[in-house]
Amino acid sequence: MPAESNMSTHSDPQSSETAFLEMRDVVAGYGNTTVLHDINIGVENGQIACLIGPNGSGKSTLMKSIYGFADVKSGTITVNENDITGRSPQENLMAGMSYVLQDASVFPQMTVHENMLMGGYVFDDDSQAARRAEELYDEFPILGDIRNQNAGTLSGGQRRLLELARALMVDPEIMMLDEPSIGLEPRFIEDVFDRIKQLNNLGTTILLVEQNAQKGLSVADRGFVLASGEIKFTGTGTELLNNDEIGRLYLGG
Ligand SMILES: Nc1ncnc2c1ncn2[C@@H]1O[C@H](COP(=O)(O)OP(=O)(O)O)[C@@H](O)[C@H]1O
Ligand SMILES: [Mg+2]
């Protein structure tokens, strides 16, 4: 480890430590449209962080700006102190970041296994992808059981698990999940959050966007409330859950 100090270059004199995943003074949007204003957040290695906020507040845009699907107009995004601002989605994937989009979809005409292999398309050789799929079937036996089934025939819960597992094919250091519980029957929702904890226990740092704010914050080490493109509150998941104002405004309580 180089013994460098970057304290003096920080615009925020209070935080001398750089978080594993960090956004500093980020302004982002699409073309001429600015959606996010001056975003400052940090996620520590191994944490689950959850972003909540009303519809249209910019949650998906925040994830897209990290991953290279939205335009970062100013500010910096770093992972492990490497500047990744403006890096392409493909490069991010290769570098160990995966992203399950809000409208993630599986290929319905392909089998579960074929879908899994698609998640490993960045590997140089196919046998590497096949080996990785086997590892994931060991981790999620229910997927192994249905590996030859067409993805179009899966239940909502099975499909979501396939989406998560497919994103794990690259063995990501960081996983971003946009609304993983949306559209699921209540009985599958608990299961998705259990899976998220399971992924995190494997060592993956997770940034989660959740409409189900109670559930999302309850699994989160760190929470952020976004409204009108600005971070309004930051704290531990528990702090945000117990905050009266957040409860009233964002948790329907
Ligand atoms: N591709 C796009 N081009 C232009 N504006 C967009 C695009 N995607 C989203 N927006 C706008 O950005 C704002 C935030 O959207 P989004 O990030 O999807 O919010 P959330 O995920 O919190 O519901 C909305 O006003 C939306 O209309
Ligand atoms: Mg969204």
mmCIF file of C-alpha atoms and ligand atoms in Angstrom:
data_model
loop_
_atom_site.group_PDB
_atom_site.id
_atom_site.type_symbol
_atom_site.label_atom_id
_atom_site.label_comp_id
_atom_site.label_asym_id
_atom_site.label_seq_id
_atom_site.Cartn_x
_atom_site.Cartn_y
_atom_site.Cartn_z
ATOM 1 C CA MET A 1 0.000 0.000 0.000
ATOM 2 C CA PRO A 2 1.434 3.401 -0.961
ATOM 3 C CA ALA A 3 1.505 5.735 1.998
ATOM 4 C CA GLU A 4 -0.135 8.609 0.229
ATOM 5 C CA SER A 5 -2.306 11.190 1.844
ATOM 6 C CA ASN A 6 -5.079 12.763 -0.156
ATOM 7 C CA MET A 7 -6.538 14.743 2.705
ATOM 8 C CA SER A 8 -5.529 18.086 1.315
ATOM 9 C CA THR A 9 -7.304 17.519 -1.982
ATOM 10 C CA HIS A 10 -10.647 16.845 -0.342
ATOM 11 C CA SER A 11 -13.293 19.490 -0.640
ATOM 12 C CA ASP A 12 -14.907 18.182 2.538
ATOM 13 C CA PRO A 13 -12.370 18.735 5.311
ATOM 14 C CA GLN A 14 -14.389 16.601 7.731
ATOM 15 C CA SER A 15 -13.866 13.289 6.019
ATOM 16 C CA SER A 16 -10.246 12.331 5.630
ATOM 17 C CA GLU A 17 -10.995 8.727 4.743
ATOM 18 C CA THR A 18 -12.065 7.795 1.255
ATOM 19 C CA ALA A 19 -14.878 5.276 1.208
ATOM 20 C CA PHE A 20 -14.670 2.176 -0.996
ATOM 21 C CA LEU A 21 -17.320 3.525 -3.345
ATOM 22 C CA GLU A 22 -17.546 7.259 -3.229
ATOM 23 C CA MET A 23 -19.349 10.044 -5.059
ATOM 24 C CA ARG A 24 -17.966 13.525 -4.513
ATOM 25 C CA ASP A 25 -19.876 16.654 -5.567
ATOM 26 C CA VAL A 26 -21.479 14.754 -8.420
ATOM 27 C CA VAL A 27 -23.807 16.573 -10.788
ATOM 28 C CA ALA A 28 -25.344 14.226 -13.342
ATOM 29 C CA GLY A 29 -28.197 13.770 -15.764
ATOM 30 C CA TYR A 30 -28.952 13.104 -19.399
ATOM 31 C CA GLY A 31 -27.714 15.456 -22.110
ATOM 32 C CA ASN A 32 -28.793 18.946 -21.119
ATOM 33 C CA THR A 33 -31.027 17.705 -18.321
ATOM 34 C CA THR A 34 -29.557 17.777 -14.831
ATOM 35 C CA VAL A 35 -31.169 15.291 -12.453
ATOM 36 C CA LEU A 36 -28.650 14.968 -9.608
ATOM 37 C CA HIS A 37 -27.245 17.966 -7.732
ATOM 38 C CA ASP A 38 -24.081 17.815 -5.724
ATOM 39 C CA ILE A 39 -24.247 14.198 -4.568
ATOM 40 C CA ASN A 40 -21.842 13.131 -1.808
ATOM 41 C CA ILE A 41 -22.099 9.560 -0.593
ATOM 42 C CA GLY A 42 -19.708 6.876 0.563
ATOM 43 C CA VAL A 43 -20.146 3.123 0.863
ATOM 44 C CA GLU A 44 -17.582 1.115 2.828
ATOM 45 C CA ASN A 45 -16.148 -2.164 1.593
ATOM 46 C CA GLY A 46 -18.416 -5.063 2.490
ATOM 47 C CA GLN A 47 -21.390 -2.907 3.363
ATOM 48 C CA ILE A 48 -24.957 -2.971 2.162
ATOM 49 C CA ALA A 49 -26.083 0.560 1.375
ATOM 50 C CA CYS A 50 -29.664 1.413 0.526
ATOM 51 C CA LEU A 51 -30.915 4.422 -1.363
ATOM 52 C CA ILE A 52 -34.533 5.384 -0.847
ATOM 53 C CA GLY A 53 -36.664 8.281 -2.041
ATOM 54 C CA PRO A 54 -39.832 9.151 -3.920
ATOM 55 C CA ASN A 55 -40.493 8.155 -7.521
ATOM 56 C CA GLY A 56 -38.639 10.365 -9.925
ATOM 57 C CA SER A 57 -36.185 11.605 -7.287
ATOM 58 C CA GLY A 58 -33.221 10.277 -9.261
ATOM 59 C CA LYS A 59 -32.423 6.940 -7.594
ATOM 60 C CA SER A 60 -31.973 5.046 -10.851
ATOM 61 C CA THR A 61 -30.069 7.987 -12.315
ATOM 62 C CA LEU A 62 -27.646 7.890 -9.395
ATOM 63 C CA MET A 63 -26.876 4.244 -10.137
ATOM 64 C CA LYS A 64 -26.656 4.953 -13.851
ATOM 65 C CA SER A 65 -24.224 7.797 -13.214
ATOM 66 C CA ILE A 66 -21.951 5.456 -11.271
ATOM 67 C CA TYR A 67 -22.110 2.795 -13.950
ATOM 68 C CA GLY A 68 -21.740 4.974 -17.053
ATOM 69 C CA PHE A 69 -25.344 4.978 -18.299
ATOM 70 C CA ALA A 70 -25.939 8.629 -17.376
ATOM 71 C CA ASP A 71 -23.802 11.728 -17.951
ATOM 72 C CA VAL A 72 -21.653 12.953 -15.081
ATOM 73 C CA LYS A 73 -21.262 16.695 -15.623
ATOM 74 C CA SER A 74 -18.977 17.398 -12.684
ATOM 75 C CA GLY A 75 -17.636 15.742 -9.557
ATOM 76 C CA THR A 76 -15.847 12.443 -9.166
ATOM 77 C CA ILE A 77 -16.739 8.824 -8.539
ATOM 78 C CA THR A 78 -14.093 6.546 -7.094
ATOM 79 C CA VAL A 79 -13.868 2.858 -6.278
ATOM 80 C CA ASN A 80 -11.054 1.871 -4.007
ATOM 81 C CA GLU A 81 -9.572 5.320 -4.644
ATOM 82 C CA ASN A 82 -9.513 4.768 -8.419
ATOM 83 C CA ASP A 83 -11.311 7.426 -10.394
ATOM 84 C CA ILE A 84 -14.032 5.710 -12.412
ATOM 85 C CA THR A 85 -15.932 8.844 -13.436
ATOM 86 C CA GLY A 86 -17.274 8.380 -16.948
ATOM 87 C CA ARG A 87 -16.068 4.795 -17.244
ATOM 88 C CA SER A 88 -18.215 2.740 -19.627
ATOM 89 C CA PRO A 89 -20.603 0.029 -18.419
ATOM 90 C CA GLN A 90 -18.501 -2.599 -20.192
ATOM 91 C CA GLU A 91 -15.342 -1.425 -18.410
ATOM 92 C CA ASN A 92 -17.159 -1.370 -15.099
ATOM 93 C CA LEU A 93 -18.330 -4.921 -15.603
ATOM 94 C CA MET A 94 -14.834 -6.065 -16.492
ATOM 95 C CA ALA A 95 -13.527 -4.297 -13.406
ATOM 96 C CA GLY A 96 -15.809 -6.255 -11.094
ATOM 97 C CA MET A 97 -18.921 -4.144 -10.833
ATOM 98 C CA SER A 98 -22.262 -5.568 -11.781
ATOM 99 C CA TYR A 99 -25.594 -3.878 -12.114
ATOM 100 C CA VAL A 100 -29.075 -5.349 -12.073
ATOM 101 C CA LEU A 101 -31.246 -2.743 -13.771
ATOM 102 C CA GLN A 102 -34.695 -1.815 -12.527
ATOM 103 C CA ASP A 103 -36.159 -3.424 -15.624
ATOM 104 C CA ALA A 104 -33.685 -6.289 -15.721
ATOM 105 C CA SER A 105 -34.901 -9.046 -17.930
ATOM 106 C CA VAL A 106 -33.942 -12.588 -18.602
ATOM 107 C CA PHE A 107 -33.929 -14.087 -22.079
ATOM 108 C CA PRO A 108 -37.224 -16.008 -21.976
ATOM 109 C CA GLN A 109 -36.466 -18.376 -24.876
ATOM 110 C CA MET A 110 -33.173 -19.444 -23.345
ATOM 111 C CA THR A 111 -32.706 -21.880 -20.520
ATOM 112 C CA VAL A 112 -31.671 -20.794 -17.052
ATOM 113 C CA HIS A 113 -28.193 -22.137 -17.760
ATOM 114 C CA GLU A 114 -27.903 -20.271 -21.081
ATOM 115 C CA ASN A 115 -28.961 -17.098 -19.291
ATOM 116 C CA MET A 116 -26.272 -17.693 -16.693
ATOM 117 C CA LEU A 117 -23.636 -18.133 -19.405
ATOM 118 C CA MET A 118 -24.706 -14.810 -20.939
ATOM 119 C CA GLY A 119 -23.809 -13.205 -17.626
ATOM 120 C CA GLY A 120 -20.267 -14.494 -18.080
ATOM 121 C CA TYR A 121 -19.770 -13.303 -21.626
ATOM 122 C CA VAL A 122 -16.783 -11.199 -20.598
ATOM 123 C CA PHE A 123 -14.789 -14.321 -19.773
ATOM 124 C CA ASP A 124 -12.140 -15.305 -22.295
ATOM 125 C CA ASP A 125 -13.137 -18.920 -22.491
ATOM 126 C CA ASP A 126 -16.506 -20.606 -22.192
ATOM 127 C CA SER A 127 -15.336 -23.237 -19.758
ATOM 128 C CA GLN A 128 -14.593 -20.486 -17.251
ATOM 129 C CA ALA A 129 -18.216 -19.311 -17.490
ATOM 130 C CA ALA A 130 -19.477 -22.881 -17.139
ATOM 131 C CA ARG A 131 -17.336 -23.416 -14.026
ATOM 132 C CA ARG A 132 -18.580 -20.190 -12.490
ATOM 133 C CA ALA A 133 -22.195 -21.197 -13.188
ATOM 134 C CA GLU A 134 -21.599 -24.473 -11.333
ATOM 135 C CA GLU A 135 -20.251 -22.570 -8.336
ATOM 136 C CA LEU A 136 -23.385 -20.472 -8.293
ATOM 137 C CA TYR A 137 -25.632 -23.554 -8.542
ATOM 138 C CA ASP A 138 -23.856 -24.816 -5.433
ATOM 139 C CA GLU A 139 -24.611 -21.513 -3.731
ATOM 140 C CA PHE A 140 -28.223 -21.400 -5.001
ATOM 141 C CA PRO A 141 -29.275 -25.048 -5.440
ATOM 142 C CA ILE A 142 -32.769 -24.119 -6.567
ATOM 143 C CA LEU A 143 -31.259 -22.586 -9.716
ATOM 144 C CA GLY A 144 -29.267 -25.704 -10.435
ATOM 145 C CA ASP A 145 -32.469 -27.728 -10.204
ATOM 146 C CA ILE A 146 -34.133 -25.639 -12.924
ATOM 147 C CA ARG A 147 -31.061 -25.020 -15.081
ATOM 148 C CA ASN A 148 -32.582 -26.699 -18.154
ATOM 149 C CA GLN A 149 -35.917 -24.939 -17.873
ATOM 150 C CA ASN A 150 -36.744 -22.081 -20.242
ATOM 151 C CA ALA A 151 -36.439 -18.800 -18.362
ATOM 152 C CA GLY A 152 -39.814 -17.716 -19.738
ATOM 153 C CA THR A 153 -41.511 -20.367 -17.618
ATOM 154 C CA LEU A 154 -40.064 -19.255 -14.259
ATOM 155 C CA SER A 155 -42.071 -17.778 -11.406
ATOM 156 C CA GLY A 156 -41.393 -14.166 -10.446
ATOM 157 C CA GLY A 157 -39.229 -15.223 -7.534
ATOM 158 C CA GLN A 158 -37.199 -17.687 -9.593
ATOM 159 C CA ARG A 159 -36.703 -15.087 -12.280
ATOM 160 C CA ARG A 160 -35.408 -12.521 -9.814
ATOM 161 C CA LEU A 161 -33.014 -15.075 -8.378
ATOM 162 C CA LEU A 162 -31.778 -15.806 -11.912
ATOM 163 C CA GLU A 163 -31.235 -12.070 -12.488
ATOM 164 C CA LEU A 164 -29.223 -11.809 -9.274
ATOM 165 C CA ALA A 165 -27.204 -14.952 -9.931
ATOM 166 C CA ARG A 166 -26.495 -13.928 -13.529
ATOM 167 C CA ALA A 167 -25.049 -10.658 -12.221
ATOM 168 C CA LEU A 168 -22.797 -12.742 -9.953
ATOM 169 C CA MET A 169 -21.222 -14.576 -12.876
ATOM 170 C CA VAL A 170 -18.392 -12.022 -12.975
ATOM 171 C CA ASP A 171 -17.790 -12.489 -9.242
ATOM 172 C CA PRO A 172 -18.313 -8.768 -8.635
ATOM 173 C CA GLU A 173 -16.739 -6.752 -5.863
ATOM 174 C CA ILE A 174 -19.604 -4.314 -6.060
ATOM 175 C CA MET A 175 -23.166 -5.063 -6.976
ATOM 176 C CA MET A 176 -25.787 -2.466 -7.706
ATOM 177 C CA LEU A 177 -29.407 -3.568 -7.511
ATOM 178 C CA ASP A 178 -32.200 -1.296 -8.657
ATOM 179 C CA GLU A 179 -35.496 -2.198 -6.970
ATOM 180 C CA PRO A 180 -34.908 -5.941 -6.622
ATOM 181 C CA SER A 181 -38.214 -6.526 -4.842
ATOM 182 C CA ILE A 182 -40.444 -4.603 -7.242
ATOM 183 C CA GLY A 183 -43.275 -6.545 -8.839
ATOM 184 C CA LEU A 184 -42.715 -9.590 -6.663
ATOM 185 C CA GLU A 185 -45.456 -11.340 -4.747
ATOM 186 C CA PRO A 186 -45.083 -10.690 -1.003
ATOM 187 C CA ARG A 187 -44.018 -14.280 -0.322
ATOM 188 C CA PHE A 188 -40.985 -13.845 -2.612
ATOM 189 C CA ILE A 189 -39.915 -10.482 -1.208
ATOM 190 C CA GLU A 190 -38.475 -11.915 1.990
ATOM 191 C CA ASP A 191 -36.558 -14.417 -0.098
ATOM 192 C CA VAL A 192 -34.973 -11.699 -2.241
ATOM 193 C CA PHE A 193 -33.740 -9.848 0.841
ATOM 194 C CA ASP A 194 -32.354 -13.090 2.247
ATOM 195 C CA ARG A 195 -30.476 -13.568 -1.042
ATOM 196 C CA ILE A 196 -29.122 -10.044 -0.860
ATOM 197 C CA LYS A 197 -27.780 -10.730 2.637
ATOM 198 C CA GLN A 198 -26.328 -13.994 1.329
ATOM 199 C CA LEU A 199 -24.518 -12.158 -1.505
ATOM 200 C CA ASN A 200 -23.208 -9.629 0.968
ATOM 201 C CA ASN A 201 -21.947 -12.412 3.217
ATOM 202 C CA LEU A 202 -19.923 -13.678 0.273
ATOM 203 C CA GLY A 203 -18.013 -10.390 0.502
ATOM 204 C CA THR A 204 -19.832 -8.326 -2.110
ATOM 205 C CA THR A 205 -20.404 -4.641 -1.426
ATOM 206 C CA ILE A 206 -23.989 -3.823 -2.338
ATOM 207 C CA LEU A 207 -25.701 -0.621 -3.338
ATOM 208 C CA LEU A 208 -29.425 -1.111 -3.377
ATOM 209 C CA VAL A 209 -32.318 1.075 -4.477
ATOM 210 C CA GLU A 210 -35.574 0.120 -2.820
ATOM 211 C CA GLN A 211 -39.143 1.321 -3.101
ATOM 212 C CA ASN A 212 -39.829 -0.924 -0.118
ATOM 213 C CA ALA A 213 -37.899 1.478 2.117
ATOM 214 C CA GLN A 214 -38.601 -0.297 5.408
ATOM 215 C CA LYS A 215 -37.267 -3.579 4.085
ATOM 216 C CA GLY A 216 -34.338 -2.012 2.272
ATOM 217 C CA LEU A 217 -33.161 -0.006 5.278
ATOM 218 C CA SER A 218 -33.601 -2.977 7.581
ATOM 219 C CA VAL A 219 -30.888 -4.929 5.725
ATOM 220 C CA ALA A 220 -28.689 -1.861 5.161
ATOM 221 C CA ASP A 221 -25.564 -0.824 7.064
ATOM 222 C CA ARG A 222 -25.918 2.608 5.498
ATOM 223 C CA GLY A 223 -28.886 4.479 4.099
ATOM 224 C CA PHE A 224 -29.355 7.542 1.931
ATOM 225 C CA VAL A 225 -32.540 9.474 1.300
ATOM 226 C CA LEU A 226 -32.721 11.118 -2.097
ATOM 227 C CA ALA A 227 -35.380 13.732 -2.947
ATOM 228 C CA SER A 228 -35.463 16.044 -5.962
ATOM 229 C CA GLY A 229 -32.004 14.888 -6.955
ATOM 230 C CA GLU A 230 -30.389 15.769 -3.623
ATOM 231 C CA ILE A 231 -29.262 13.652 -0.692
ATOM 232 C CA LYS A 232 -31.443 14.805 2.213
ATOM 233 C CA PHE A 233 -30.401 12.334 4.892
ATOM 234 C CA THR A 234 -27.515 9.937 5.468
ATOM 235 C CA GLY A 235 -27.141 7.524 8.354
ATOM 236 C CA THR A 236 -27.078 3.905 9.355
ATOM 237 C CA GLY A 237 -30.084 1.895 8.207
ATOM 238 C CA THR A 238 -31.344 1.836 11.783
ATOM 239 C CA GLU A 239 -30.918 5.594 12.256
ATOM 240 C CA LEU A 240 -32.973 6.308 9.177
ATOM 241 C CA LEU A 241 -35.630 3.776 10.152
ATOM 242 C CA ASN A 242 -35.975 5.404 13.571
ATOM 243 C CA ASN A 243 -35.949 8.993 12.337
ATOM 244 C CA ASP A 244 -39.420 10.514 12.795
ATOM 245 C CA GLU A 245 -39.161 12.923 9.920
ATOM 246 C CA ILE A 246 -37.997 10.234 7.497
ATOM 247 C CA GLY A 247 -40.724 7.955 8.792
ATOM 248 C CA ARG A 248 -43.361 10.575 8.135
ATOM 249 C CA LEU A 249 -42.069 11.686 4.750
ATOM 250 C CA TYR A 250 -40.661 8.540 3.203
ATOM 251 C CA LEU A 251 -41.675 5.451 5.133
ATOM 252 C CA GLY A 252 -45.408 6.037 5.206
ATOM 253 C CA GLY A 253 -45.368 6.030 9.008
HETATM 254 N N1 LIG B 1 -33.016 8.695 -20.145
HETATM 255 C C1 LIG B 1 -33.509 9.809 -19.578
HETATM 256 N N2 LIG B 1 -33.466 10.991 -20.214
HETATM 257 C C2 LIG B 1 -33.948 12.125 -19.659
HETATM 258 N N3 LIG B 1 -34.494 12.173 -18.420
HETATM 259 C C3 LIG B 1 -34.560 11.025 -17.732
HETATM 260 C C4 LIG B 1 -34.076 9.783 -18.259
HETATM 261 N N4 LIG B 1 -34.271 8.814 -17.331
HETATM 262 C C5 LIG B 1 -34.850 9.432 -16.287
HETATM 263 N N5 LIG B 1 -35.024 10.740 -16.514
HETATM 264 C C6 LIG B 1 -35.606 11.725 -15.590
HETATM 265 O O1 LIG B 1 -34.790 11.775 -14.436
HETATM 266 C C7 LIG B 1 -35.589 11.968 -13.280
HETATM 267 C C8 LIG B 1 -35.238 10.900 -12.257
HETATM 268 O O2 LIG B 1 -35.599 9.630 -12.772
HETATM 269 P P1 LIG B 1 -35.114 8.281 -12.093
HETATM 270 O O3 LIG B 1 -33.675 8.368 -11.840
HETATM 271 O O4 LIG B 1 -35.603 7.166 -12.933
HETATM 272 O O5 LIG B 1 -35.900 8.346 -10.696
HETATM 273 P P2 LIG B 1 -36.248 7.176 -9.656
HETATM 274 O O6 LIG B 1 -35.429 5.985 -10.009
HETATM 275 O O7 LIG B 1 -35.940 7.761 -8.314
HETATM 276 O O8 LIG B 1 -37.725 6.921 -9.807
HETATM 277 C C9 LIG B 1 -37.042 11.936 -13.732
HETATM 278 O O9 LIG B 1 -37.494 13.267 -13.828
HETATM 279 C C10 LIG B 1 -36.962 11.291 -15.080
HETATM 280 O O10 LIG B 1 -37.979 11.752 -15.919
HETATM 281 MG MG MG B 2 -35.912 4.038 -10.540
#
